[in-house]
Amino acid sequence: MNGHAFRRGAASRAPAIRGKILLVDQERCDGCAKCAEACSLFHTGTSDPARSRIRILGLENHQLFAPSTCQHCETPFCTEACPTRACHRDEESHAVLIDPEVCMGCKTCIVACPFGAPTFDELEGVSIKCDYCQGEPQCVAVCEPGAISYVFSDENNLRRRRRHGLKVYGWRHAASPGE
Amino acid sequence: MSYLYGGKILRVNLSRREARFVPTDRYASKYIGGRGTNARILYESVDVDTDPLGLENVVCFGTGPLSGTTFPGCSRTDVMCKSPVTNLIGNASVGGDWSAELKYAGWDHVVLEGKAEHPVYVDIHNDAVQIRDARALWGLTTYEAHEAIRNELGPDVKIIGIGPAGERMVTFATIHSNIGNSASRTGVGAVMGSKNVKAIAVRGTQGVGIADPKAFLEASLRAHNTIRASKYYEEFHTIGLTLYEKACILSGLEGGGDGHANVPPSFDERFDYYSMFEKHCYKRTGCTGCPVHCMEAYHVGGLGSTVMSCELYPQLSYEIRNADPYFHYWLVMTCQKMGIDSVSTATIFQWLMELWELGIIDSTITGGINLEWGNKDGVKELFLRIIGSDGIGAVVAKGMKETADYIDARVPLDRRYDKSSYWWAMQVNNNPMYGVNPRMHGMALAYAVGRRSDCIQDLDMVEVDIANFPVYPEMSEDEKKRLTDEEKALAERVSGKIGAGDLDGYQGKAEMTHDQGITTGLPDMMGTCKWHTKWLFMDIEPENYAEALSAGTGREVGVQELITASLRLRNVERVLECKMGRRRENDTIPEKEFGRPVARGFWKGKIGTDRKEFERMKDEYYALRGWDAKTGIPTVETLLQYGLDDMVEDLPGRGGFGERRPVSEGDDAKLPDLDGKKERDGGSRETKTATR
């Protein structure tokens, strides 16, 4: 299937994952679900949010949304629970991955994860979760409001910290030119 | 399954409680999808004597091939039925998240036929279709009903449905996707209400197949970047159309009707929705897959949350001279909760208030309601009565013509200045007009020839821009002049006529209107948003659609093929309109608007549409479309040119309109063989139906 060829093509690229984290800023998310469409298109070759590695939680009547995906925990419950070690931490990239060749579809990782990140792909019969798209997260590329960012861990939440500083310490006037 | 399409059209017969499917291939090659396929389905389903609120009418919900993909703005659902307002084509488009979900469930279109015995809602979960009891939901607002269905079926279902106004068949009722998104015009909500259907809930997990995912993703990203690089993107993405609408008001473009000739300057000073935007807008929001985010999400303590954009700002505030932004907010929010069209509401209120000012109507007609300009209590009272179809509200809810008849029957002729009160109504074929002024030439033409008797589809936005730039807020004089000149050059380039950018002239207006008609037809068929095209100064071109379709379907799709499809679509609609009785003389604007200059604002005392020149513009437009200049009916040659051979027999002189056998519902034989093949109905099958 074309989708698989696409995925293999992407995998051959050099990973640039170590030290980077995927962060969501729920204040910015507007629920457009482009992240889920791009994610599923990249991984499965079909535009199908039900098979996406990233999901949108929504409170539609208040237009409040939050993207939810794997946090790649330092002490992941999923790897602890996985009986076949399909769910493992990749030494090279430091990401938590599920090897579809080894996964037996027991869904234990889904039960174990406290954030509800892994989901089950019925068509392929394996658990799926975010793998940072081999270093180029598609969700970040298409996110228009900038709610999802892929940054080095020391850069996390710079924007929010900066905004907080401007507000709380009264730097807003100093920061705007000409005043 | 063919790529990019779900492959099936769902036809739900509510009278017989059964569902069957028709393959999409039957239509897709010729009509692509969305509005194109809807028009064809409607053409086959309704006839000249179909009662819009009766059993025979159908409501078609259509997605396009790009719905639910990564292509920007992949969120539009096209809703089509016979309209209870105009008795012609009823058509509206809605964003939100429903269209994508329907594609993921494997369906391209949903067609509702017949009428349910009691209130129901349709539950589609991939291939399983159930008709569920909605008696408990009847009477709930759109917000509450959607929440209740989500509680019942799970948080992931996407819902499209009507509010209490639709249930009571108010002729300008709407169909709501999620908050802030509604298919508003031409009374589609009333038709859904007449079928006793509260909502359609969809959950899909099958996805949309794409032939070449990598090329498709690249085409999508290219389209995204094209939008990002567009002239207006930055503004629309940060403050929406708040400033643009302000410019429309300052220029005198927005706020049609005589009532506005003497708006006191003190009102212009007090009128300000911008402070509301700065104070209460907590985030920008948009539909599935959209990079523009044209809508503003508001929350006001004590009133609640809603979403506003574009026309909503000036309509229920400026048009009715209501200077209180919080009352305006309440009206808009209630419109959305109750499922009623705010544009029609505003235009009808404006008309009634004008009649009140002229002394034609008084409290004996309105049932004790005082309709002085800007009287909040009066507006609120009548508004609630319209939604509740109570007393005078029940009359107004039937539309402008019925209201005018009601008034004429009770007010003597001399008090009406020897005219029908309908003379003051701002309507085209009984459809209340937008606030946009038909005294601009291109706009007048767009109103007259528009597919649903309003201007939006064919509106020449370049003309709007040329009128707006001289008064655009927060812009330097040099910039204003530069941008105006740019737009004028663009108008001349597109239309190929010198002086097309001249607001006083009539040159090139027909060409511009024709060109915009082609432009906006394309996204409607694709299931994407027309705001991303040059209709609203974004740069998505037919080339982008061709590229995405080629990558998605694996079949080379040319630009010319798409443009031809757009032209074909308008001809299908036009034949259907003409069959329902529309002729050249119906393509017009209100009588009183001719020969009168713009009433207020920057262009006060200027422009104005001349009757004779207007008819000449129509001649030009019909010639471009290939329609008969005398009647406005597409010619036989035009139909043959676009491969609509089977419609030729419907033209007058070839069997004529209305002479054909009226089609009965659920009749398989009525579906023609478009490919000339004798093909069965894709295995018409019973889908499980259940009641709870």
PDB file of C-alpha atoms in Angstrom, chain B residues 35 39-40 42-43 80 88-89 428-429 445-453 458 566-588 618 621-622 625-635 638-639 642 644 647 650-652 657:
ATOM      1  CA  ARG B  35     -22.639  21.567  -4.344  1.00  0.00           C
ATOM      2  CA  ALA B  39     -27.500  20.196  -7.430  1.00  0.00           C
ATOM      3  CA  ARG B  40     -27.817  17.124  -9.593  1.00  0.00           C
ATOM      4  CA  LEU B  42     -31.909  17.916  -6.197  1.00  0.00           C
ATOM      5  CA  TYR B  43     -32.568  18.205  -9.908  1.00  0.00           C
ATOM      6  CA  MET B  80     -29.318  21.950  -0.637  1.00  0.00           C
ATOM      7  CA  LEU B  88     -36.364  28.089  -5.820  1.00  0.00           C
ATOM      8  CA  ILE B  89     -33.109  26.412  -4.885  1.00  0.00           C
ATOM      9  CA  VAL B 428     -34.574  39.348  -3.960  1.00  0.00           C
ATOM     10  CA  ASN B 429     -37.170  36.693  -4.766  1.00  0.00           C
ATOM     11  CA  LEU B 445     -25.794  42.336 -10.579  1.00  0.00           C
ATOM     12  CA  ALA B 446     -24.486  39.757  -8.098  1.00  0.00           C
ATOM     13  CA  TYR B 447     -27.709  40.020  -6.072  1.00  0.00           C
ATOM     14  CA  ALA B 448     -29.852  39.658  -9.175  1.00  0.00           C
ATOM     15  CA  VAL B 449     -28.188  36.645 -10.755  1.00  0.00           C
ATOM     16  CA  GLY B 450     -27.081  34.896  -7.551  1.00  0.00           C
ATOM     17  CA  ARG B 451     -27.993  31.234  -7.289  1.00  0.00           C
ATOM     18  CA  ARG B 452     -30.005  31.591  -4.117  1.00  0.00           C
ATOM     19  CA  SER B 453     -31.090  35.169  -4.680  1.00  0.00           C
ATOM     20  CA  ASP B 458     -21.014  36.118  -7.277  1.00  0.00           C
ATOM     21  CA  SER B 566     -17.887  24.894 -12.181  1.00  0.00           C
ATOM     22  CA  LEU B 567     -19.630  26.316 -15.242  1.00  0.00           C
ATOM     23  CA  ARG B 568     -21.618  23.112 -15.654  1.00  0.00           C
ATOM     24  CA  LEU B 569     -22.737  23.257 -12.040  1.00  0.00           C
ATOM     25  CA  ARG B 570     -24.194  26.746 -12.437  1.00  0.00           C
ATOM     26  CA  ASN B 571     -26.102  25.604 -15.518  1.00  0.00           C
ATOM     27  CA  VAL B 572     -27.609  22.635 -13.677  1.00  0.00           C
ATOM     28  CA  GLU B 573     -28.758  24.998 -10.953  1.00  0.00           C
ATOM     29  CA  ARG B 574     -30.044  27.507 -13.458  1.00  0.00           C
ATOM     30  CA  VAL B 575     -32.118  24.950 -15.370  1.00  0.00           C
ATOM     31  CA  LEU B 576     -33.592  23.818 -12.070  1.00  0.00           C
ATOM     32  CA  GLU B 577     -34.314  27.417 -11.036  1.00  0.00           C
ATOM     33  CA  CYS B 578     -35.928  28.152 -14.387  1.00  0.00           C
ATOM     34  CA  LYS B 579     -37.925  24.964 -14.118  1.00  0.00           C
ATOM     35  CA  MET B 580     -39.225  26.256 -10.794  1.00  0.00           C
ATOM     36  CA  GLY B 581     -40.244  29.477 -12.492  1.00  0.00           C
ATOM     37  CA  ARG B 582     -37.294  31.834 -12.356  1.00  0.00           C
ATOM     38  CA  ARG B 583     -36.930  34.017 -15.441  1.00  0.00           C
ATOM     39  CA  ARG B 584     -35.044  37.095 -16.476  1.00  0.00           C
ATOM     40  CA  GLU B 585     -37.558  39.413 -14.801  1.00  0.00           C
ATOM     41  CA  ASN B 586     -36.951  37.674 -11.452  1.00  0.00           C
ATOM     42  CA  ASP B 587     -33.261  38.493 -11.676  1.00  0.00           C
ATOM     43  CA  THR B 588     -33.587  41.918 -10.194  1.00  0.00           C
ATOM     44  CA  LYS B 618     -27.543  41.410 -17.303  1.00  0.00           C
ATOM     45  CA  TYR B 621     -23.743  38.372 -18.051  1.00  0.00           C
ATOM     46  CA  TYR B 622     -26.237  36.083 -19.792  1.00  0.00           C
ATOM     47  CA  ARG B 625     -23.018  32.286 -19.246  1.00  0.00           C
ATOM     48  CA  GLY B 626     -24.670  31.181 -22.487  1.00  0.00           C
ATOM     49  CA  TRP B 627     -28.175  31.911 -21.270  1.00  0.00           C
ATOM     50  CA  ASP B 628     -30.986  33.206 -23.420  1.00  0.00           C
ATOM     51  CA  ALA B 629     -31.026  37.023 -23.230  1.00  0.00           C
ATOM     52  CA  LYS B 630     -34.804  37.231 -23.372  1.00  0.00           C
ATOM     53  CA  THR B 631     -35.784  34.612 -20.806  1.00  0.00           C
ATOM     54  CA  GLY B 632     -32.610  33.903 -18.848  1.00  0.00           C
ATOM     55  CA  ILE B 633     -32.917  30.157 -19.513  1.00  0.00           C
ATOM     56  CA  PRO B 634     -29.728  28.336 -20.549  1.00  0.00           C
ATOM     57  CA  THR B 635     -29.742  27.644 -24.284  1.00  0.00           C
ATOM     58  CA  THR B 638     -24.931  25.693 -23.621  1.00  0.00           C
ATOM     59  CA  LEU B 639     -26.316  22.505 -22.138  1.00  0.00           C
ATOM     60  CA  TYR B 642     -21.340  21.078 -20.839  1.00  0.00           C
ATOM     61  CA  LEU B 644     -25.968  18.054 -19.967  1.00  0.00           C
ATOM     62  CA  MET B 647     -31.522  18.137 -19.412  1.00  0.00           C
ATOM     63  CA  ASP B 650     -36.558  19.746 -19.901  1.00  0.00           C
ATOM     64  CA  LEU B 651     -36.175  23.068 -21.662  1.00  0.00           C
ATOM     65  CA  PRO B 652     -39.324  24.850 -22.881  1.00  0.00           C
ATOM     66  CA  PHE B 657     -40.872  22.788 -17.812  1.00  0.00           C
TER      67      PHE B 657
END
